[in-house]
Amino acid sequence: MASVNSLASTLQQQLADALTAALPDAGTADPLLRRSDRADFQANGILALAKKLKGNPRELATQVTGALPASDLIKDIEVSGPGFLNITLSDKAIIETLAARAADDEDRLGVPYNPSAGTTVIDYAQPNVAKEMHVGHLRSAVIGDAMVQILEFTGESVVPRHHIGDWGTQFGMLIQYLIEHPDELDHEDDKKADGEAAMSSLNRLYKASRALFDSDEEFKDRSRNRVVALQAGDPETLALWQRFVDESKVYFYSVFDKLDMEINDPDIVGESGYNDMLEETCRILEETGVAVRSEGALCVFFDDVKGPDGNPTPLIVKKTNGGYGYAATDLSAVRDRVQNLDATTLLYVVDVRQSLHFRMVFETARRAGWLKDGVTTHQLAFGTVLGKDGKPFKTREGVTVRLEDLLDEAVERATAVVREKAEKIGLSEEEIVENGRYVGIGAVKYADLSTSAVRDYKFDLDQMVSLHGDTSVYLQYAYARIRSILRKAGDAKPVAHPELELAPAERALGLHLDQFGEVLAEVAAGYEPHKLAAYLYQLASLYTTFYDQCHVLSDENPAEVVENRLFLCDLTARTLHKGMALLGIRTPERL
């Protein structure tokens, strides 16, 4: 397994060396290399350098080109305009670099590991115990899961954390009702419940307990006393609380399974996981003066955070009644993740509407010394899922859409699309069902991930399962088409031929394939999975152009042309497959 330098990074280094050799007074200079419509690349760095050295930029550019070493990398270089360098790479360099990628480990394709990788604790997919997951839970789960895959691929040590809502006053009501109606969470014949049955019984119990709580003052008092018992660690109360958590996990796992996501039990550390730290967190904040008492509550104030009335809006760590706010739990989680999990980065995939809360939490943790130098925090904030009408996604009855219903409908629509073409390629019923699931879930994930996370996006299933445009299905079909070509190739095998001259569509595809590692590095550094989705869509589009303009299995082509084009097909398929997998999307072999 060996990492492969991209064509751009090799060219960048050669230009930087030439700048230093030709212009020793310049010190270290950046060639400012970028892709160009006029050539393969353009270097603009000499303009700024000429200004600094008070020289003629065209003359300096000519000096730099003269200092470039003789190599197979560059086919043509011209000085353009006021000192730009337009650079065209050799076909040989393109194919040789791609061949090195293809020869690398099947899974890595020559993509280097991040040399400064650390440990990221990523907080995502945070459902609530005893409550159904709805469309609002979709984005945190999908974006978070993609970032786990991408960061791990770049060499980061990733610790997933699912901060589920498993604590709070509502559990007093639920537990008290279960004590008084002990059979409410039982299942027929003691069978283990599936996700739907688990949620059904939890829903029923929640509605019944809420109705009683609202109508019966004595039950309300008993419920409040039960909260005190829960917080005090009463064994019977804790055991019943655990039943709610376990029942909810059965349901959570069934939904995550539908989403084709792997969630492991040790990764679920909910609000309750930090209970033992809350008092100490508050004590440290108060003793160090980071938090102060205000109207009986323990608060942290900020100069730049004020309410509509102009008065400071604090982060409330401990309430006037002695109860702990979300801030106490979140700050305790920061302490745990830095001190016990050795996190160098804390990444939170959380709704954009919680941005102020997390900004205050991070600042408080810095003041308290829990976020030491070298530890960074980032909220990967995401927008809202909208309906076709551009309003928050609701059912016709005006209630929030259940996540399971939405996923089931996506799979149903996708299966219909797959079935239309199934007979033509001879798919079995089992393959139709499996592919329908991969296409449906892939469509939902891709629609989310292809949008910049912070933006709202419209949930439109008709568009999501379309074979045309920027959709997951378009990419899946591109992959399946390539796999079909490779199966039809017979004795012809994918072989790189660097001696061949490339057609324009081959060059464009090859140059884009070479950018895979650089795109992944950018995506990982900025937590921007939509840039990987955009790269893959462009890859599929460039492949379509290549396929239309460069016949692959034509008898009129010499054997080496067929082999070289099969090589480009094969590397495109492998890159699509890997890129989609990093987004959490499957690519069926036949579609």
Coordinates of C-alpha atoms in Angstrom, one line a residue:
M1 CA 0.0 0.0 0.0
A2 CA 1.6 3.3 -1.1
S3 CA 0.2 6.8 -1.4
V4 CA 0.4 8.4 -4.8
N5 CA 1.2 12.1 -5.3
S6 CA -1.5 13.7 -7.4
L7 CA -0.5 15.3 -10.7
A8 CA -1.3 18.7 -9.2
S9 CA 0.9 18.2 -6.1
T10 CA 3.8 17.0 -8.3
L11 CA 3.4 20.0 -10.6
Q12 CA 3.1 22.4 -7.6
Q13 CA 6.3 21.1 -6.1
Q14 CA 8.2 21.4 -9.5
L15 CA 7.0 25.0 -9.9
A16 CA 7.8 25.9 -6.3
D17 CA 11.4 24.5 -6.8
A18 CA 11.7 26.4 -10.1
L19 CA 10.5 29.7 -8.4
T20 CA 13.2 29.3 -5.7
A21 CA 15.9 28.4 -8.3
A22 CA 15.1 31.2 -10.7
L23 CA 14.3 33.8 -8.0
P24 CA 16.4 33.1 -4.9
D25 CA 15.4 36.5 -3.5
A26 CA 11.8 35.4 -3.4
G27 CA 12.1 33.0 -0.5
T28 CA 9.4 30.4 -0.3
A29 CA 6.7 31.3 -2.9
D30 CA 3.4 29.7 -3.8
P31 CA 2.8 29.2 -7.5
L32 CA -1.0 29.5 -6.9
L33 CA -1.8 26.6 -9.1
R34 CA -5.4 25.9 -10.2
R35 CA -7.3 24.1 -12.9
S36 CA -7.9 26.1 -16.0
D37 CA -10.2 26.2 -19.1
R38 CA -7.3 27.3 -21.3
A39 CA -4.9 24.4 -20.3
D40 CA -4.8 21.7 -17.7
F41 CA -3.6 24.1 -15.0
Q42 CA -2.8 27.8 -14.6
A43 CA -0.2 29.2 -12.2
N44 CA -0.9 32.8 -11.1
G45 CA 1.7 33.2 -8.3
I46 CA 4.3 35.1 -10.3
L47 CA 2.1 38.3 -10.4
A48 CA 2.3 38.8 -6.7
L49 CA 6.0 37.8 -6.7
A50 CA 6.8 40.4 -9.4
K51 CA 5.1 43.1 -7.3
K52 CA 7.2 42.1 -4.3
L53 CA 10.4 42.0 -6.3
K54 CA 9.5 45.0 -8.4
G55 CA 10.2 43.1 -11.6
N56 CA 8.5 42.5 -14.9
P57 CA 6.1 39.5 -14.4
R58 CA 6.4 38.2 -18.0
E59 CA 10.2 38.2 -17.7
L60 CA 10.0 36.5 -14.3
A61 CA 7.6 33.9 -15.7
T62 CA 10.1 33.1 -18.5
Q63 CA 12.9 32.7 -16.0
V64 CA 10.8 30.3 -14.0
T65 CA 9.9 28.2 -17.0
G66 CA 13.6 28.0 -17.9
A67 CA 14.3 26.7 -14.4
L68 CA 11.8 23.8 -14.6
P69 CA 13.5 20.4 -14.7
A70 CA 13.3 18.2 -17.7
S71 CA 10.6 15.5 -17.0
D72 CA 7.7 13.6 -18.5
L73 CA 5.2 15.6 -16.5
I74 CA 4.8 18.7 -18.7
K75 CA 3.8 18.6 -22.4
D76 CA 3.5 22.3 -22.9
I77 CA 3.9 25.5 -20.9
E78 CA 3.2 29.1 -22.1
V79 CA 3.5 32.5 -20.6
S80 CA 0.2 34.2 -21.0
G81 CA -1.2 37.7 -20.3
P82 CA 0.7 39.6 -17.6
G83 CA 2.7 36.6 -16.4
F84 CA 0.3 33.6 -16.0
L85 CA 1.7 30.2 -16.8
N86 CA -0.7 27.9 -18.8
I87 CA 0.4 24.3 -18.3
T88 CA -0.6 21.2 -20.2
L89 CA 0.4 17.9 -18.8
S90 CA 1.6 15.0 -20.9
D91 CA -0.7 12.1 -21.6
K92 CA 2.0 9.8 -20.4
A93 CA 2.1 11.4 -17.0
I94 CA -1.7 11.2 -16.6
I95 CA -1.9 7.5 -17.4
E96 CA 1.2 6.6 -15.3
T97 CA -0.1 8.4 -12.3
L98 CA -3.5 6.7 -12.7
A99 CA -1.8 3.3 -13.1
A100 CA 0.0 3.9 -9.8
R101 CA -3.4 4.6 -8.2
A102 CA -4.9 1.5 -9.8
A103 CA -2.0 -0.7 -8.6
D104 CA -2.5 0.4 -5.0
D105 CA -4.6 -1.4 -2.4
E106 CA -8.1 -2.0 -3.7
D107 CA -9.6 0.1 -1.0
R108 CA -7.3 3.2 -1.0
L109 CA -6.6 3.9 -4.7
G110 CA -3.3 5.7 -3.7
V111 CA -5.0 8.2 -1.5
P112 CA -2.5 9.3 1.2
Y113 CA -3.3 9.4 4.9
N114 CA -3.5 12.7 6.7
P115 CA 0.0 13.2 8.2
S116 CA -1.5 15.3 11.1
A117 CA -4.4 12.9 11.9
G118 CA -5.6 12.9 15.5
T119 CA -8.6 11.7 17.4
T120 CA -12.1 13.1 16.6
V121 CA -15.0 12.5 18.9
I122 CA -18.1 13.0 16.7
D123 CA -21.5 13.6 18.3
Y124 CA -24.3 12.7 15.9
A125 CA -27.6 10.8 15.5
Q126 CA -29.2 11.8 18.9
P127 CA -32.7 10.4 19.2
N128 CA -34.7 10.6 22.4
V129 CA -35.7 7.6 24.5
A130 CA -39.4 6.7 24.4
K131 CA -40.0 9.0 21.4
E132 CA -40.3 8.2 17.7
M133 CA -37.6 9.4 15.3
H134 CA -38.9 11.9 12.8
V135 CA -37.6 13.6 9.7
G136 CA -35.7 16.1 11.9
H137 CA -33.4 13.2 13.0
L138 CA -32.4 12.3 9.4
R139 CA -29.7 14.9 8.8
S140 CA -27.7 14.4 11.9
A141 CA -27.6 10.7 11.3
V142 CA -26.8 10.8 7.6
I143 CA -24.2 13.6 7.7
G144 CA -22.6 12.3 10.9
D145 CA -22.3 8.7 9.5
A146 CA -20.6 10.1 6.2
M147 CA -18.1 12.1 8.2
V148 CA -17.2 9.1 10.3
Q149 CA -16.4 7.1 7.1
I150 CA -14.5 10.0 5.5
L151 CA -12.5 10.9 8.6
E152 CA -11.5 7.3 9.2
F153 CA -10.5 6.8 5.6
T154 CA -8.1 9.8 5.9
G155 CA -6.5 8.2 9.0
E156 CA -8.3 10.0 11.8
S157 CA -9.0 7.9 14.9
V158 CA -12.8 8.4 15.2
V159 CA -14.9 7.9 18.4
P160 CA -18.6 8.0 17.6
R161 CA -20.9 9.3 20.4
H162 CA -24.7 9.2 20.3
H163 CA -25.8 11.6 22.9
I164 CA -29.4 10.3 23.2
G165 CA -32.0 12.0 25.3
D166 CA -32.4 9.4 28.1
W167 CA -32.8 11.6 31.2
G168 CA -35.1 14.3 32.6
T169 CA -38.3 15.0 34.3
Q170 CA -40.5 13.2 31.8
F171 CA -39.1 9.8 33.0
G172 CA -40.8 10.3 36.4
M173 CA -44.1 10.3 34.6
L174 CA -43.3 7.3 32.5
I175 CA -41.7 5.2 35.3
Q176 CA -44.6 6.0 37.7
Y177 CA -47.1 4.9 35.1
L178 CA -45.2 1.6 34.5
I179 CA -45.2 0.9 38.2
E180 CA -48.9 1.3 38.3
H181 CA -49.5 -0.6 35.0
P182 CA -46.7 -3.1 35.1
D183 CA -47.7 -5.0 31.9
E184 CA -47.5 -2.1 29.5
L185 CA -44.1 -2.9 28.1
D186 CA -44.6 -6.6 27.9
H187 CA -44.7 -8.4 24.6
E188 CA -46.7 -11.4 23.5
D189 CA -45.3 -14.8 24.5
D190 CA -42.2 -13.0 25.8
K191 CA -40.9 -12.7 22.3
K192 CA -38.2 -10.1 21.7
A193 CA -39.9 -7.1 20.1
D194 CA -39.0 -5.8 16.7
G195 CA -38.5 -2.0 16.3
E196 CA -42.1 -1.3 15.3
A197 CA -43.6 -3.3 18.2
A198 CA -41.2 -1.6 20.6
M199 CA -42.1 1.8 19.5
S200 CA -45.8 1.0 19.4
S201 CA -45.8 0.0 23.1
L202 CA -43.6 3.0 24.1
N203 CA -46.0 5.3 22.2
R204 CA -49.0 3.8 23.9
L205 CA -47.5 4.2 27.3
Y206 CA -46.3 7.7 26.7
K207 CA -49.8 8.9 25.6
A208 CA -51.5 7.2 28.5
S209 CA -49.1 8.5 31.1
R210 CA -49.3 12.0 29.6
A211 CA -53.1 12.0 29.7
L212 CA -53.1 10.8 33.4
F213 CA -50.4 13.4 34.3
D214 CA -52.4 16.2 32.8
S215 CA -55.7 15.1 34.5
D216 CA -54.7 13.6 37.9
E217 CA -53.0 15.9 40.4
E218 CA -52.1 13.0 42.7
F219 CA -50.5 11.0 39.8
K220 CA -48.6 14.3 39.0
D221 CA -47.2 14.5 42.5
R222 CA -46.2 10.8 42.5
S223 CA -44.5 11.3 39.2
R224 CA -42.5 14.3 40.5
N225 CA -41.4 12.2 43.5
R226 CA -40.3 9.5 41.1
V227 CA -38.0 12.0 39.4
V228 CA -36.4 12.7 42.7
A229 CA -36.0 8.9 43.2
L230 CA -34.5 8.5 39.7
Q231 CA -32.0 11.3 40.3
A232 CA -31.1 9.9 43.7
G233 CA -30.3 6.5 42.1
D234 CA -33.1 4.5 43.7
P235 CA -32.5 0.9 42.4
E236 CA -36.1 0.0 41.5
T237 CA -36.6 3.3 39.7
L238 CA -33.3 2.9 37.8
A239 CA -34.2 -0.6 36.7
L240 CA -37.5 0.6 35.3
W241 CA -35.8 3.5 33.6
Q242 CA -33.4 1.0 32.0
R243 CA -36.4 -0.9 30.5
F244 CA -37.4 2.3 28.7
V245 CA -33.8 2.7 27.4
D246 CA -33.5 -0.9 26.3
E247 CA -36.9 -0.9 24.5
S248 CA -36.0 2.4 22.8
K249 CA -32.7 0.9 21.6
V250 CA -34.5 -1.9 19.9
Y251 CA -36.5 0.7 18.0
F252 CA -33.4 3.0 17.3
Y253 CA -31.4 0.1 15.9
S254 CA -34.3 -0.9 13.6
V255 CA -34.4 2.6 12.1
F256 CA -30.6 2.8 11.8
D257 CA -30.7 -0.6 10.1
K258 CA -33.1 0.8 7.5
L259 CA -30.7 3.7 7.0
D260 CA -28.0 1.1 6.4
M261 CA -26.0 2.5 9.3
E262 CA -24.0 0.7 11.9
I263 CA -24.6 1.9 15.4
N264 CA -22.8 0.1 18.2
D265 CA -23.9 -0.1 21.8
P266 CA -20.7 1.3 23.4
D267 CA -21.1 4.4 21.2
I268 CA -24.4 5.3 22.8
V269 CA -23.6 7.5 25.8
G270 CA -26.7 9.6 26.5
E271 CA -27.3 12.4 28.9
S272 CA -27.4 9.9 31.8
G273 CA -23.8 8.9 31.1
Y274 CA -22.5 12.2 32.6
N275 CA -24.7 12.3 35.7
D276 CA -21.8 11.6 38.0
M277 CA -19.8 14.5 36.7
L278 CA -22.5 17.2 36.9
E279 CA -21.9 18.4 40.4
E280 CA -18.2 18.6 39.9
T281 CA -18.6 20.4 36.6
C282 CA -20.7 23.1 38.4
R283 CA -18.3 23.3 41.4
I284 CA -15.2 23.8 39.2
L285 CA -17.0 26.5 37.2
E286 CA -18.1 28.4 40.3
E287 CA -14.8 28.1 42.1
T288 CA -12.8 29.3 39.1
G289 CA -15.2 32.2 38.6
V290 CA -16.2 31.1 35.1
A291 CA -19.8 30.8 36.4
V292 CA -21.5 33.1 38.9
R293 CA -24.8 33.0 40.8
S294 CA -27.6 35.1 39.2
E295 CA -31.1 35.1 40.7
G296 CA -30.3 31.8 42.4
A297 CA -29.1 30.1 39.1
L298 CA -25.5 29.3 38.2
C299 CA -24.8 31.2 35.0
V300 CA -22.0 32.0 32.5
F301 CA -22.2 35.4 30.9
F302 CA -20.7 36.6 27.6
D303 CA -20.1 40.2 26.4
D304 CA -21.5 39.5 22.9
V305 CA -24.6 37.5 23.8
K306 CA -27.6 39.7 24.7
G307 CA -31.4 39.2 24.5
P308 CA -33.9 41.3 22.6
D309 CA -34.1 43.6 25.6
G310 CA -30.3 44.3 25.5
N311 CA -29.6 42.5 28.7
P312 CA -27.0 39.7 28.8
T313 CA -28.3 36.2 28.0
P314 CA -26.4 33.7 30.1
L315 CA -25.7 30.0 29.7
I316 CA -27.6 28.4 32.6
V317 CA -25.6 25.6 34.0
K318 CA -27.6 25.0 37.2
K319 CA -31.2 26.1 37.5
T320 CA -32.7 28.1 40.5
N321 CA -34.4 24.9 41.7
G322 CA -31.1 23.0 41.8
G323 CA -31.8 21.0 38.6
Y324 CA -29.1 20.8 35.9
G325 CA -29.5 22.4 32.5
Y326 CA -28.4 20.9 29.1
A327 CA -25.3 23.0 29.5
A328 CA -24.1 21.1 32.5
T329 CA -24.4 17.8 30.6
D330 CA -22.8 19.2 27.5
L331 CA -19.9 20.7 29.5
S332 CA -19.4 17.4 31.3
A333 CA -19.3 15.6 28.0
V334 CA -16.6 18.0 26.8
R335 CA -14.5 17.2 29.9
D336 CA -15.0 13.4 29.4
R337 CA -14.2 13.5 25.7
V338 CA -11.0 15.5 26.1
Q339 CA -9.7 14.0 29.4
N340 CA -10.8 10.4 29.0
L341 CA -11.0 9.9 25.2
D342 CA -8.0 12.0 24.4
A343 CA -9.9 13.9 21.7
T344 CA -8.0 16.5 19.6
T345 CA -11.2 17.5 17.8
L346 CA -14.8 17.6 19.1
L347 CA -17.2 17.5 16.2
Y348 CA -20.9 18.1 16.8
V349 CA -23.4 17.4 14.0
V350 CA -26.3 19.4 15.4
D351 CA -29.1 21.6 14.0
V352 CA -28.1 25.1 13.1
R353 CA -30.7 26.4 15.6
Q354 CA -28.5 25.2 18.4
S355 CA -25.5 27.2 17.2
L356 CA -25.6 29.8 20.0
H357 CA -25.9 27.2 22.7
F358 CA -22.8 25.4 21.5
R359 CA -20.8 28.6 20.9
M360 CA -21.4 29.4 24.6
V361 CA -20.6 25.8 25.7
F362 CA -17.3 25.8 23.8
E363 CA -16.3 29.3 25.1
T364 CA -17.2 28.2 28.7
A365 CA -15.1 25.0 28.3
R366 CA -12.1 27.2 27.0
R367 CA -12.4 29.6 30.0
A368 CA -12.5 26.6 32.4
G369 CA -9.3 25.1 30.8
W370 CA -11.0 22.0 29.6
L371 CA -10.3 22.8 25.9
K372 CA -6.5 23.0 26.0
D373 CA -4.4 24.3 23.2
G374 CA -4.4 21.8 20.4
V375 CA -8.0 20.7 21.0
T376 CA -10.5 22.2 18.4
T377 CA -14.2 22.2 18.5
H378 CA -16.6 22.4 15.5
Q379 CA -20.3 22.4 15.1
L380 CA -21.3 20.9 11.8
A381 CA -24.5 22.8 11.7
F382 CA -27.3 21.7 9.4
G383 CA -30.5 23.2 8.1
T384 CA -34.1 22.0 7.9
V385 CA -35.7 19.4 5.7
L386 CA -38.5 21.1 3.8
G387 CA -41.4 19.8 1.9
K388 CA -42.0 20.4 -1.8
D389 CA -43.8 23.6 -0.8
G390 CA -40.6 25.0 0.8
K391 CA -42.1 24.8 4.3
P392 CA -41.0 22.5 7.1
F393 CA -41.8 18.9 6.2
K394 CA -45.1 17.8 7.7
T395 CA -47.9 15.3 6.9
R396 CA -51.2 16.5 5.5
E397 CA -52.5 16.5 9.1
G398 CA -49.8 19.0 10.0
V399 CA -47.7 16.6 12.2
T400 CA -44.0 15.9 11.7
V401 CA -43.2 13.0 9.3
R402 CA -42.1 9.7 10.9
L403 CA -38.7 8.8 9.7
E404 CA -39.6 5.2 9.1
D405 CA -42.6 6.1 6.9
L406 CA -40.4 8.4 4.8
L407 CA -37.7 5.7 4.4
D408 CA -40.3 3.0 3.5
E409 CA -41.8 5.3 0.8
A410 CA -38.4 6.0 -0.7
V411 CA -37.6 2.3 -0.9
E412 CA -41.1 1.6 -2.4
R413 CA -40.6 4.3 -5.1
A414 CA -37.0 3.2 -5.9
T415 CA -38.1 -0.5 -6.2
A416 CA -40.6 0.5 -8.8
V417 CA -37.9 2.3 -10.8
V418 CA -35.6 -0.8 -10.5
R419 CA -38.4 -3.1 -11.5
E420 CA -39.0 -1.2 -14.7
K421 CA -35.6 -2.1 -16.0
A422 CA -35.2 -5.5 -14.2
E423 CA -36.5 -7.7 -17.0
K424 CA -34.1 -6.2 -19.6
I425 CA -31.1 -7.3 -17.5
G426 CA -32.6 -10.4 -15.9
L427 CA -32.7 -9.3 -12.3
S428 CA -34.3 -11.9 -9.9
E429 CA -37.1 -10.8 -7.5
E430 CA -34.5 -11.0 -4.7
E431 CA -32.1 -8.6 -6.6
I432 CA -35.0 -6.2 -7.3
V433 CA -35.9 -6.0 -3.6
E434 CA -32.3 -5.6 -2.5
N435 CA -31.5 -3.0 -5.2
G436 CA -34.7 -1.2 -4.5
R437 CA -33.5 -0.8 -0.9
Y438 CA -30.0 0.4 -1.9
V439 CA -31.4 2.9 -4.5
G440 CA -34.1 4.2 -2.1
I441 CA -31.9 4.7 0.9
G442 CA -29.1 6.0 -1.3
A443 CA -31.5 8.5 -2.9
V444 CA -32.4 9.9 0.6
K445 CA -28.8 10.1 1.8
Y446 CA -27.5 11.6 -1.4
A447 CA -30.2 14.3 -1.5
D448 CA -29.1 15.3 1.9
L449 CA -25.3 15.0 1.4
S450 CA -25.2 16.8 -2.0
T451 CA -26.6 19.9 -0.3
S452 CA -24.3 22.1 1.8
A453 CA -25.2 21.0 5.3
V454 CA -26.1 24.5 6.6
R455 CA -28.7 25.0 3.9
D456 CA -32.3 23.8 4.1
Y457 CA -33.2 21.4 1.3
K458 CA -36.5 20.2 -0.2
F459 CA -37.4 16.6 0.2
D460 CA -38.8 15.6 -3.2
L461 CA -38.9 11.8 -3.8
D462 CA -39.8 12.2 -7.4
Q463 CA -36.5 14.1 -8.0
M464 CA -34.5 11.8 -5.7
V465 CA -35.2 8.6 -7.6
S466 CA -34.9 10.2 -11.0
L467 CA -32.4 8.6 -13.4
H468 CA -31.4 12.0 -14.6
G469 CA -29.7 14.9 -13.0
D470 CA -27.7 15.1 -9.8
T471 CA -29.1 12.1 -8.0
S472 CA -27.7 9.0 -6.3
V473 CA -29.5 6.8 -8.9
Y474 CA -27.6 8.5 -11.7
L475 CA -24.3 7.6 -10.0
Q476 CA -25.4 4.1 -9.2
Y477 CA -26.4 3.5 -12.8
A478 CA -23.1 4.9 -14.0
Y479 CA -21.3 2.3 -11.8
A480 CA -23.5 -0.5 -12.9
R481 CA -23.0 0.4 -16.6
I482 CA -19.2 0.3 -16.2
R483 CA -19.4 -3.1 -14.4
S484 CA -21.6 -4.4 -17.3
I485 CA -18.9 -3.2 -19.8
L486 CA -16.2 -4.9 -17.9
R487 CA -18.2 -8.2 -17.8
K488 CA -18.7 -7.9 -21.6
A489 CA -15.0 -7.3 -22.3
G490 CA -14.3 -11.0 -22.4
D491 CA -10.6 -11.7 -22.9
A492 CA -9.7 -7.9 -23.0
K493 CA -8.4 -6.8 -19.7
P494 CA -8.0 -3.3 -18.2
V495 CA -4.3 -2.4 -18.9
A496 CA -2.7 1.1 -18.7
H497 CA -0.8 2.2 -21.9
P498 CA 1.1 5.4 -21.1
E499 CA 2.5 5.5 -24.7
L500 CA -1.0 6.2 -26.2
E501 CA -2.2 9.7 -27.1
L502 CA -5.4 10.5 -25.3
A503 CA -8.6 11.8 -26.7
P504 CA -10.0 15.0 -25.0
A505 CA -12.7 13.1 -23.1
E506 CA -10.1 10.6 -21.9
R507 CA -7.8 13.4 -20.6
A508 CA -10.7 15.1 -18.9
L509 CA -11.8 11.9 -17.1
G510 CA -8.2 11.0 -16.2
L511 CA -7.4 14.4 -14.7
H512 CA -10.6 14.3 -12.6
L513 CA -9.9 10.7 -11.4
D514 CA -6.5 12.0 -10.1
Q515 CA -8.2 14.6 -7.9
F516 CA -10.0 12.0 -5.7
G517 CA -7.5 12.2 -2.8
E518 CA -7.3 16.0 -2.9
V519 CA -11.1 16.3 -2.8
L520 CA -11.2 13.9 0.2
A521 CA -8.6 15.9 2.1
E522 CA -10.6 19.1 1.5
V523 CA -13.9 17.4 2.6
A524 CA -12.3 16.0 5.8
A525 CA -10.6 19.3 6.7
G526 CA -13.8 21.4 6.2
Y527 CA -16.4 18.8 7.2
E528 CA -18.1 19.3 3.8
P529 CA -19.4 16.0 2.4
H530 CA -21.3 17.9 -0.3
K531 CA -18.0 18.5 -2.0
L532 CA -17.5 14.7 -2.3
A533 CA -21.0 14.3 -3.7
A534 CA -20.2 17.1 -6.3
Y535 CA -16.9 15.4 -7.2
L536 CA -18.7 12.0 -7.8
Y537 CA -21.5 13.6 -9.9
Q538 CA -18.9 15.3 -12.1
L539 CA -17.0 12.0 -12.4
A540 CA -20.2 10.2 -13.6
S541 CA -20.9 13.1 -16.0
L542 CA -17.3 13.0 -17.4
Y543 CA -17.6 9.2 -17.7
T544 CA -20.8 9.6 -19.7
T545 CA -19.1 12.0 -22.1
F546 CA -16.1 9.6 -22.4
Y547 CA -18.5 6.7 -23.1
D548 CA -20.3 8.6 -25.8
Q549 CA -17.2 9.9 -27.5
C550 CA -14.7 7.0 -27.0
H551 CA -16.0 3.6 -28.0
V552 CA -14.6 1.1 -25.5
L553 CA -15.3 -2.3 -27.0
S554 CA -15.1 -1.4 -30.7
D555 CA -13.6 -4.0 -33.0
E556 CA -12.1 -1.1 -35.0
N557 CA -9.9 -0.1 -32.0
P558 CA -6.4 -1.6 -31.6
A559 CA -6.1 -3.9 -28.6
E560 CA -4.0 -1.4 -26.6
V561 CA -6.7 1.3 -27.0
V562 CA -9.4 -1.1 -25.9
E563 CA -7.2 -2.1 -22.9
N564 CA -6.5 1.5 -22.0
R565 CA -10.1 2.5 -22.2
L566 CA -11.1 -0.5 -20.1
F567 CA -8.5 0.7 -17.6
L568 CA -10.1 4.1 -17.4
C569 CA -13.5 2.4 -17.0
D570 CA -12.2 0.2 -14.2
L571 CA -10.6 3.0 -12.2
T572 CA -13.7 5.1 -12.6
A573 CA -15.9 2.3 -11.3
R574 CA -13.5 1.8 -8.3
T575 CA -13.5 5.5 -7.5
L576 CA -17.3 5.7 -7.7
H577 CA -17.7 2.7 -5.6
K578 CA -15.3 4.0 -2.9
G579 CA -16.6 7.5 -3.0
M580 CA -20.2 6.4 -2.6
A581 CA -19.3 4.0 0.2
L582 CA -17.8 6.9 2.1
L583 CA -21.1 8.7 1.8
G584 CA -22.8 5.5 3.2
I585 CA -24.4 4.6 -0.2
R586 CA -24.2 1.2 -1.9
T587 CA -23.5 0.6 -5.5
P588 CA -25.2 -2.5 -7.0
E589 CA -23.3 -4.4 -9.6
R590 CA -26.3 -4.8 -11.8
L591 CA -29.1 -2.2 -12.1

